[in-house]
Coordinates of C-alpha atoms in Angstrom, one line a residue:
X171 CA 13.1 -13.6 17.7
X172 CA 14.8 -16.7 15.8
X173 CA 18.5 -15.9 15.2
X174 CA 17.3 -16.4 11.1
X175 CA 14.4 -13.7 11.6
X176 CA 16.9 -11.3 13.0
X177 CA 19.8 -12.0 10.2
X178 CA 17.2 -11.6 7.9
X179 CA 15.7 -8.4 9.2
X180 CA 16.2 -5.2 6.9
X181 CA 17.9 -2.5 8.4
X182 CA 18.8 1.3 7.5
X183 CA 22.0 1.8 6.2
X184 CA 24.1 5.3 6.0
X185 CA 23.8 4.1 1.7
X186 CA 20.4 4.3 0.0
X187 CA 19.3 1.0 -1.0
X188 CA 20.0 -0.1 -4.1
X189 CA 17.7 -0.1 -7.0
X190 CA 15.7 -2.8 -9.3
X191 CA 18.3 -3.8 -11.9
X192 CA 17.0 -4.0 -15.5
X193 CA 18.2 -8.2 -15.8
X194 CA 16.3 -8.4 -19.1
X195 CA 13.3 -10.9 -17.4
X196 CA 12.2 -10.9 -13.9
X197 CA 12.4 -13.3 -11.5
X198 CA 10.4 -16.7 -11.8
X199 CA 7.6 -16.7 -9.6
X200 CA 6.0 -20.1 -8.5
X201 CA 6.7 -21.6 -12.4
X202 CA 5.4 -18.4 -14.1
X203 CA 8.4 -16.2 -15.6
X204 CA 7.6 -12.5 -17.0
X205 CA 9.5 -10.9 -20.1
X206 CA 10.4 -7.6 -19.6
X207 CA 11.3 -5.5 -22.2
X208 CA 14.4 -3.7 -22.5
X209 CA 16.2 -2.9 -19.3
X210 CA 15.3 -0.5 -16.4
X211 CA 16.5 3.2 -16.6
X212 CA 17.0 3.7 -12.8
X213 CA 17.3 7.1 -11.7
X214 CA 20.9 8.3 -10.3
X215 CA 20.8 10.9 -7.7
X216 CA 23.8 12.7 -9.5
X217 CA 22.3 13.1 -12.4
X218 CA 21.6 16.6 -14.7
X219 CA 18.0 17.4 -13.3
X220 CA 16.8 14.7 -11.2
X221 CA 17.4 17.0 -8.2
X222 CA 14.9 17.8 -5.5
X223 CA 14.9 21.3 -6.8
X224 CA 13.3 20.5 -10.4
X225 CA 10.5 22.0 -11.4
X226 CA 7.0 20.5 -10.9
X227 CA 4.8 19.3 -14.1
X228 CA 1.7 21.6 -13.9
X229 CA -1.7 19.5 -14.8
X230 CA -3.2 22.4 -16.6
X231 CA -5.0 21.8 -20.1
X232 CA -3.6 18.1 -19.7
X233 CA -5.5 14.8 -18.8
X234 CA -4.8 12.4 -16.5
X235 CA -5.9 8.5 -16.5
X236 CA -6.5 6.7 -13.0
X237 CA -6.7 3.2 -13.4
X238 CA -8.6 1.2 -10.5
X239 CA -10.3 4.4 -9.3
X240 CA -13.2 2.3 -8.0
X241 CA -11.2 2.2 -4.9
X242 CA -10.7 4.5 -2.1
X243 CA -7.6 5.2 -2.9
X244 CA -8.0 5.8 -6.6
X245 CA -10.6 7.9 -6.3
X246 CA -8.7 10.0 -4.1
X247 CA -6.4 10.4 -6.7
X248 CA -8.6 11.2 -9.3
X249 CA -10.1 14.1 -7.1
X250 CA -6.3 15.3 -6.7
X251 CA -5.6 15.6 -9.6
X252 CA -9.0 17.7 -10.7
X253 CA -7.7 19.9 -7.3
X254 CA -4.5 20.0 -9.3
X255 CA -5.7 21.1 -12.9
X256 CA -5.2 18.1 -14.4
X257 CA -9.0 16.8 -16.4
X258 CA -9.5 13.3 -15.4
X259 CA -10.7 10.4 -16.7
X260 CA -11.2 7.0 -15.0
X261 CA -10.5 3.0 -16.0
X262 CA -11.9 0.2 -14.1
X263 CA -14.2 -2.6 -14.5
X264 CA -17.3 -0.8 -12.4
X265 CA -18.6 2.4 -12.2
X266 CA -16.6 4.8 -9.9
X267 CA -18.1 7.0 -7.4
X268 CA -15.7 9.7 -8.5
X269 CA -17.2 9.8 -12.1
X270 CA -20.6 10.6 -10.7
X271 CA -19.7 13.1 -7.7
X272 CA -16.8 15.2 -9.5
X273 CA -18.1 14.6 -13.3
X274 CA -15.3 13.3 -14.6
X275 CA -14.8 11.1 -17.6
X276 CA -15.2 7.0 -17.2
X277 CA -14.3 4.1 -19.5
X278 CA -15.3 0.9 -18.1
X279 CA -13.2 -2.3 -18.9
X280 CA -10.0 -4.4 -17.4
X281 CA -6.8 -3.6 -17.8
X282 CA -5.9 -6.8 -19.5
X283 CA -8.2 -6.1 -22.7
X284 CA -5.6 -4.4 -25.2
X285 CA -9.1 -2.5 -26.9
X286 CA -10.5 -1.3 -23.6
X287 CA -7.6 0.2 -22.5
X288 CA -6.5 1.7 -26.3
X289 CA -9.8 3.7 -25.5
X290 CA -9.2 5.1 -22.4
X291 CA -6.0 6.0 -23.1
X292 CA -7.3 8.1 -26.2
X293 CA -6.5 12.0 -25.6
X294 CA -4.4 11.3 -22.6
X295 CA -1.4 12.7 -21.2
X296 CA -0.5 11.4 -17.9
X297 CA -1.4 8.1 -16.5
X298 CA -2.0 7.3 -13.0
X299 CA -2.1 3.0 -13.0
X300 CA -3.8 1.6 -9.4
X301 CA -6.1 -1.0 -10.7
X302 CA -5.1 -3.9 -9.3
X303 CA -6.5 -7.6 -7.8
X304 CA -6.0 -7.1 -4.0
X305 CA -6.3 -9.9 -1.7
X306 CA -4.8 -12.8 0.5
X307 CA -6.1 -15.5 -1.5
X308 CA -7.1 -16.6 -4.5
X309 CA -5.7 -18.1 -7.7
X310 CA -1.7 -16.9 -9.0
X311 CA -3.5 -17.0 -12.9
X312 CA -6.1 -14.3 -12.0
X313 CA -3.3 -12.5 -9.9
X314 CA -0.7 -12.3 -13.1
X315 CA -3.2 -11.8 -15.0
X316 CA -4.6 -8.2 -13.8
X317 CA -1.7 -7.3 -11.6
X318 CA 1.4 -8.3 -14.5
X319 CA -0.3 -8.7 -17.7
X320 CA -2.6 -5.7 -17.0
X321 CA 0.7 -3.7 -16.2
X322 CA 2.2 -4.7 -19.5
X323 CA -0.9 -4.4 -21.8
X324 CA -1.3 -0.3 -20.2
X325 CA 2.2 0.5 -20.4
X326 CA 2.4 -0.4 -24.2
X327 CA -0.8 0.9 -25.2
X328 CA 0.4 3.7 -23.5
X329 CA 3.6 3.9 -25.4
X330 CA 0.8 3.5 -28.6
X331 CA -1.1 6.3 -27.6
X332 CA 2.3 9.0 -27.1
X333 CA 1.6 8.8 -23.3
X334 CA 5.1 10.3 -21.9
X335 CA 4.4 9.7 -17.9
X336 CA 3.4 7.3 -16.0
X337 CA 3.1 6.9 -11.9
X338 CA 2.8 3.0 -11.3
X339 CA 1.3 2.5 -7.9
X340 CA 2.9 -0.4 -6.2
X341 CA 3.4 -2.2 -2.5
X342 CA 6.0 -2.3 -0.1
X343 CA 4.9 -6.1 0.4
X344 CA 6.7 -6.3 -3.0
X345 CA 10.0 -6.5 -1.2
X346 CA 9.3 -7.8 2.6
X347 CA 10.8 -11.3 2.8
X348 CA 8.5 -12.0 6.1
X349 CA 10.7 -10.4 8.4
X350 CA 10.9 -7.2 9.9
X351 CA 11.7 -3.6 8.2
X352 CA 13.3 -1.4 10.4
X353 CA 14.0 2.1 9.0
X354 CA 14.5 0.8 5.6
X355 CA 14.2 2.4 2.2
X356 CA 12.8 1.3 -1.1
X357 CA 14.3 -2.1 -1.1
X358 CA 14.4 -4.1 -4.6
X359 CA 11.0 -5.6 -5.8
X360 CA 11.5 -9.7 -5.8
X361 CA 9.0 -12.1 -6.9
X362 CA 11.0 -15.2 -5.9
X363 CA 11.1 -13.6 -2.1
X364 CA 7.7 -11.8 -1.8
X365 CA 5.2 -13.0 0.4
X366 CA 1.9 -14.2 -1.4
X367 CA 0.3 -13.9 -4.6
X368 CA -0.3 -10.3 -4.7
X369 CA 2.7 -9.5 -3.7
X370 CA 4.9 -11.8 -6.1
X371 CA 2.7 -10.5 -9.0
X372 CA 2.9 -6.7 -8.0
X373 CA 6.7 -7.1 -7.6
X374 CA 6.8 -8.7 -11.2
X375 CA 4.8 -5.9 -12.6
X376 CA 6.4 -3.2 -10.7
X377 CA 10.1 -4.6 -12.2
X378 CA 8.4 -4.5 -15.4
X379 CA 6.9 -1.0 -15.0
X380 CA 10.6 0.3 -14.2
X381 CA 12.5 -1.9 -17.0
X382 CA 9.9 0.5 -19.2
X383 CA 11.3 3.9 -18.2
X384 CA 13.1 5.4 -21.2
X385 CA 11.8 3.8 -23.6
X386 CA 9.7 5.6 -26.6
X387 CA 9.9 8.5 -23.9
X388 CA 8.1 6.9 -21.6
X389 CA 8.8 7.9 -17.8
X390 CA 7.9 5.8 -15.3
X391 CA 8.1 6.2 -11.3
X392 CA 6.6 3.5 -8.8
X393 CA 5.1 4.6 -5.4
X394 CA 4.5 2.2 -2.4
X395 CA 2.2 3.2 -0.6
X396 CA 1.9 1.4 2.9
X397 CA -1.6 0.4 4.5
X398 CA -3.8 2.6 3.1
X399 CA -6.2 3.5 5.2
X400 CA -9.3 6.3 5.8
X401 CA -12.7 7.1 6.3
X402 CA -15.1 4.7 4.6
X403 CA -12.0 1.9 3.9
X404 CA -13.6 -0.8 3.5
X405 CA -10.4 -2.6 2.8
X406 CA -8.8 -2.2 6.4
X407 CA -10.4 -0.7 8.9
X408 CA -13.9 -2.4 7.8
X409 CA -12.9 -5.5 8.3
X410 CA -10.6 -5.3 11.5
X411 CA -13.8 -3.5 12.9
X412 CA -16.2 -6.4 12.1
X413 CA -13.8 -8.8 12.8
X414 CA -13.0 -7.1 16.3
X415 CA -16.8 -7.0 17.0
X416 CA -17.4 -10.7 16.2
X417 CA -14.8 -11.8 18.7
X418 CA -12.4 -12.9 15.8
X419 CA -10.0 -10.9 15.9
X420 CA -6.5 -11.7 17.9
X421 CA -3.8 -9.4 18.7
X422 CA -0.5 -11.4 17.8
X423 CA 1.9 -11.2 20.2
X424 CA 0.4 -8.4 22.0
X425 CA 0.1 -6.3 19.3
X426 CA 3.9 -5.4 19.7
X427 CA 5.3 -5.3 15.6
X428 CA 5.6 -1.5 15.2
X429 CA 4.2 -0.3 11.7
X430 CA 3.8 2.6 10.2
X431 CA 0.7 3.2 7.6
X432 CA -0.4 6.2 5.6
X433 CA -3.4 8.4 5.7
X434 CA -5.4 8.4 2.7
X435 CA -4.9 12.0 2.2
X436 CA -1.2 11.4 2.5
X437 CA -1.2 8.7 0.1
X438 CA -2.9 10.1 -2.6
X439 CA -1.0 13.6 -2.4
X440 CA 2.2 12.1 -2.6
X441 CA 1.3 10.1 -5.6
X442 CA -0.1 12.8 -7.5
X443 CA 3.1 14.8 -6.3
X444 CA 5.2 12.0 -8.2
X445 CA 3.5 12.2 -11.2
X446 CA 4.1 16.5 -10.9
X447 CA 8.0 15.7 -9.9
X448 CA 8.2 12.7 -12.6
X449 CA 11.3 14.0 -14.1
X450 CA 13.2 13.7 -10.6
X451 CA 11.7 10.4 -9.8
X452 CA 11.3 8.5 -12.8
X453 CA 12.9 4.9 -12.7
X454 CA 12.4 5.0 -9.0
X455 CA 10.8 3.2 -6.5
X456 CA 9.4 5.0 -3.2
X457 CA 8.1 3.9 0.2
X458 CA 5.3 6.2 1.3
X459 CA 4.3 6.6 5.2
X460 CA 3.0 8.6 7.6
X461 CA 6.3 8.6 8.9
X462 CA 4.9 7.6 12.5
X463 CA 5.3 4.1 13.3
X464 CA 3.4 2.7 16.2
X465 CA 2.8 -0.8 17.6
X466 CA 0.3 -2.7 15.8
X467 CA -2.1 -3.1 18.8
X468 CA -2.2 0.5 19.1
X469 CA -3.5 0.6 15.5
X470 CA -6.0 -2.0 15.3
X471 CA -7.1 -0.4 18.9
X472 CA -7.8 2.7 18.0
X473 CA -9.6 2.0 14.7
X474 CA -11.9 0.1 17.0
X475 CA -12.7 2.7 19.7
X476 CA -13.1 5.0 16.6
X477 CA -15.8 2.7 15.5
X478 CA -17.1 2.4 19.4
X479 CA -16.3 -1.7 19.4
X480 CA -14.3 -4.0 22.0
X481 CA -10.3 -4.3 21.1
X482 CA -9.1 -7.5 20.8
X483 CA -8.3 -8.9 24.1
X484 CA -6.7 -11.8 23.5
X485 CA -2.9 -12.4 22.0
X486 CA -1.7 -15.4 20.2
X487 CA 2.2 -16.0 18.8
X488 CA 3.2 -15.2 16.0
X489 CA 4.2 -18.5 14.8
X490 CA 1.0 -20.0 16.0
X491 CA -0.5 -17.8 13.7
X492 CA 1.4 -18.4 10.3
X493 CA 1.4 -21.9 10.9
X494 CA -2.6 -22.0 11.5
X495 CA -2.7 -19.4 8.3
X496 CA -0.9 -22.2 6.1
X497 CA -3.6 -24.7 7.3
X498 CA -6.6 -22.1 6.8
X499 CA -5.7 -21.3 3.3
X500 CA -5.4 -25.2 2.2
X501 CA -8.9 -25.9 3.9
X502 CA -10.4 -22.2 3.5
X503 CA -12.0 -23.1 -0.4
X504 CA -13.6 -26.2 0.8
X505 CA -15.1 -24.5 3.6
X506 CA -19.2 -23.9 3.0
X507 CA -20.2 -20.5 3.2
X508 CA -22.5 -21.1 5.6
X509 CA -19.9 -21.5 8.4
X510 CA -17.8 -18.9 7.2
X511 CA -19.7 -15.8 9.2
X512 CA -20.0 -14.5 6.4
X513 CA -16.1 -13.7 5.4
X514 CA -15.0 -14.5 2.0
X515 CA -11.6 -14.0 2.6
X516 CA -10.1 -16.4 5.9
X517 CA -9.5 -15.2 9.0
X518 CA -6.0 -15.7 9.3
X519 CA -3.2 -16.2 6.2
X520 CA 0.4 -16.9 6.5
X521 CA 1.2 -13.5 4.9
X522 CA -1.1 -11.7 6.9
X523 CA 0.1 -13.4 10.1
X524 CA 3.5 -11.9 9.3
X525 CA 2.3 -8.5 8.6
X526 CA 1.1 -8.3 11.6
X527 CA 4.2 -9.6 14.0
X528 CA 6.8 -8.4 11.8
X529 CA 7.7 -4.9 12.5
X530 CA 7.7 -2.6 8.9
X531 CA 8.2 1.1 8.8
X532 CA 10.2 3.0 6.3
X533 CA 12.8 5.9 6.4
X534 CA 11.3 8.5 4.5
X535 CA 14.1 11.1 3.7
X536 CA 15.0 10.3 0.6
X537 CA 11.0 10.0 -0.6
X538 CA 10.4 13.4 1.2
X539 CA 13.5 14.9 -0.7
X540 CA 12.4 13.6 -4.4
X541 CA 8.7 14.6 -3.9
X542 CA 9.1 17.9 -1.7
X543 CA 6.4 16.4 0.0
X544 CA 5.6 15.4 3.3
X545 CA 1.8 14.4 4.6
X546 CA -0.5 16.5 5.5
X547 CA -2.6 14.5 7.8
X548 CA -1.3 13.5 11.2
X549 CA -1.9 9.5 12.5
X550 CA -3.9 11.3 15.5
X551 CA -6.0 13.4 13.2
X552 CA -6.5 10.5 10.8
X553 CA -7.9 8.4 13.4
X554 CA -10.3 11.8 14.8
X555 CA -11.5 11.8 11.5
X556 CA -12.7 7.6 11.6
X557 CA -14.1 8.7 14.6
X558 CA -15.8 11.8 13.0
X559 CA -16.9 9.1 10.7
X560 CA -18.3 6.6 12.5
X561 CA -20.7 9.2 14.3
X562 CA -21.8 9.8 10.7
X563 CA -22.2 7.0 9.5
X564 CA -23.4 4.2 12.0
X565 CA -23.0 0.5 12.0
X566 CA -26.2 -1.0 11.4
X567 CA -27.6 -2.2 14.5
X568 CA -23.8 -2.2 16.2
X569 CA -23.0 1.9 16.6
X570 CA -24.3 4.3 19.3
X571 CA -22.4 6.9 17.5
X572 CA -21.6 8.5 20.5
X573 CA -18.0 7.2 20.8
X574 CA -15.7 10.8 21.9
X575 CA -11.9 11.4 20.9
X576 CA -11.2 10.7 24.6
X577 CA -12.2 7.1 24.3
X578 CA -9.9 6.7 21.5
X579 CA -6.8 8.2 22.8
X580 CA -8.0 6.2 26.4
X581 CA -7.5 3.1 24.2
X582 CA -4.4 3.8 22.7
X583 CA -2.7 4.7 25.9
X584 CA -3.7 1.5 27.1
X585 CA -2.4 -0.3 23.8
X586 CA 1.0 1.2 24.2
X587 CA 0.9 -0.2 27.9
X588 CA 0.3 -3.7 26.9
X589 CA 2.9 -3.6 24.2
X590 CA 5.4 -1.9 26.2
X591 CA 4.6 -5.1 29.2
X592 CA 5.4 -7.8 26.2
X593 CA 8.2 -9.4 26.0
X594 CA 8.3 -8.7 22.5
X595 CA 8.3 -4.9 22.8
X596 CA 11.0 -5.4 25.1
X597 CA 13.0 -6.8 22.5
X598 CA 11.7 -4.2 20.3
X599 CA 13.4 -1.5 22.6
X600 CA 16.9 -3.8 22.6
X601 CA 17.1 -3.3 19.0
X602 CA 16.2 0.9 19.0
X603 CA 12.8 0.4 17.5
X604 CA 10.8 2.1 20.3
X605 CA 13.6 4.2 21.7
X606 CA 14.0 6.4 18.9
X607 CA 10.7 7.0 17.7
X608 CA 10.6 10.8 17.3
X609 CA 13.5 10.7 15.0
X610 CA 11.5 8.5 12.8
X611 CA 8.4 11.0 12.9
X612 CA 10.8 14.3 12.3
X613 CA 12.0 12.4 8.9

């Protein structure tokens, strides 16, 4: 690791980290600036009733709005919340499976149109906001345009409609710099330092989201969720699967960065449990993991034995790879589809070249504290249940379905060998990353 990447690496402190600071705008972020209104209302640990000990808000006779619930993880929510008493209705531009399976109310439109979202917010309480343009390309208009100006145009209709809370669901990404997290907390949102589109925009919506708290009564906590992942994800472990099964899909340097990801279950618990402790959490931000952070290789591994395909056998640097993602992005547009088997999004990015060699896992205390919360799905029993999955639901053409539990945990062992052989785990273990693992899981 460079001397630069290792100055630049974040690091748990004894201090929590500090907090977005209201600045009146936010950052610039590749020529586009954002106004925020007012200035952020961040929460202070000592202050009357923001205490871990607060009573929750109960969802009974009130109703929730989930925002991008066409997703795994916002229909998740949305069926949390009805588990929770909460009646829920749901945004987004298509129809959501949750609306048909759990009867629930659905208003189609985008979060940018000021009408479309005045009518969904009609009769509503709570607001849960995930919609969101997700992906590592693709124009910065279209990504300010759903991820920032969406933000703003729900939080003021919002305000409009006498709405009192609101759970903004964010990234970590909105903070990493490109090099590694090590135990870190929530660190400060930055469009000027985030890495891609997405992640600039969500960081200048998130800032805006929290410059909102306290104002008109409006309360207003964001959650982080990192690497969302589940059954029936098409986001992640779809494509690593397919992309493992074509052949195109490298391990970089041996699969050694140690990450920690979340559960579905997990994910959408804990966000529902913000919105229930919102008066302890409101002008926050919180990380949300797992809490068990393993090497990447083991990861990406196991979701492939889950799905009964080859793991990657082949490792390429980490620099190789964000330079080649720099290139692929300037040529990826101009690329026929024809001879792009069939992806639309490149094979390899800058951004995601660094998520995947940079270590980035989170110390979750604090976030454990605030919610009173901690998941209730294991990394182990997450991946039985892709497994459980997969024997379901077969791959057309690809899937025996008769992949076992041993297979998986087989691979993984055999995952952790290979990163603990690389010379990149063994700088890992220099620096107390893989030495102290089970302190990091009892957070």
């Amino acid at each position: 690791m460079s001397d630069d990447q290792t100055r630049g690496r974040h690091r748990a402190t004894d201090s929590h980290p500090a907090e977005p600071a209201g600045t009146g705008k936010t950052p610039a972020a590749q020529g586009t600036s954002f106004e925020v209104q007012g200035s952020a209302q961040i929460a202070d640990p000592e202050r009357g009733g923001a205490t871990a000990t607060q009573g929750a808000l109960d969802g009974t006779g009130r109703t929730a709005l989930v925002t991008g619930a066409s997703g795994m993880l916002g229909g998740d929510v949305a069926r949390v919340l009805l588990a929770r008493g909460w009646k829920v209705r749901v945004f987004q531009r298509g129809l959501a499976a949750v609306a048909e399976r759990e009867g629930v109310d659905e208003v189609l439109g985008s979060v940018d149109d000021p009408e479309a979202v005045a009518r969904a917010l009609d009769g509503v309480d709570d607001v849960v906001h995930l919609a969101a343009k997700v992906s590592f390309t693709g124009d910065w208009a279209d990504f300010v345009r759903v991820n920032a100006t969406g933000t703003r145009v729900l939080l003021c209709q919002a305000q409009n409609a006498g709405v009192h809370n609101v759970v903004f669901v964010s990234s970590p990404s909105v903070a990493h710099e490109g090099v590694s997290i090590e135990g870190a907390g929530a660190e400060p949102a930055n469009p000027q330092t985030a890495r891609g589109n997405y992640a600039r925009s969500k960081a200048a919506a998130e800032l805006l989201a929290l410059s909102m708290d306290g104002q008109r009564e409006l309360k207003v906590a964001a959650v982080r969720p990192h690497i969302v992942w589940g059954p029936g994800d098409t986001q992640l472990v779809e494509r690593v699967v397919d992309r493992a099964a074509a052949g195109r899909m490298p391990d970089l340097d041996h699969g050694a960065a140690m990450i920690d990801t979340t559960y579905i279950d997990n994910a959408s618990e804990a966000i529902v449990r913000a919105l229930e402790r919102i008066d302890a959490v409101h002008g926050r931000a919180l990380v949300v993991t797992n809490g068990e952070p393993r090497p990447v290789g083991e990861l990406v591994a196991r979701m492939c034995a889950a799905a009964d395909v080859p793991a990657p056998t082949f490792s390429v640097p980490g620099s190789v790879a964000r330079f080649a993602g720099r290139v692929i992005e300037k040529v990826w547009p101009h690329v026929p589809a024809r001879f792009r088997g069939g992806d639309d999004e490149p094979p390899m990015t800058e951004f995601l070249a660094e998520q995947m060699s940079t270590a980035h896992w989170f110390d979750q205390r604090e976030t454990r504290e605030l919610l009173d919360w901690t998941p209730s799905v294991s990394l182990d029993e997450g991946f039985a249940r892709i497994a459980e999955y997969y024997r379901d639901h077969p791959r057309p053409g690809k899937h025996t379905g008769s992949v076992s539990l041993d297979r998986v945990e087989e691979v993984a062992d055999d995952q952790r060998a290979r990163a603990e052989d690389s010379s990149v785990a063994s700088e890992a273990k220099d620096s107390g990353v893989t030495t102290d693992l089970q302190s990091v899981r009892d957070r």
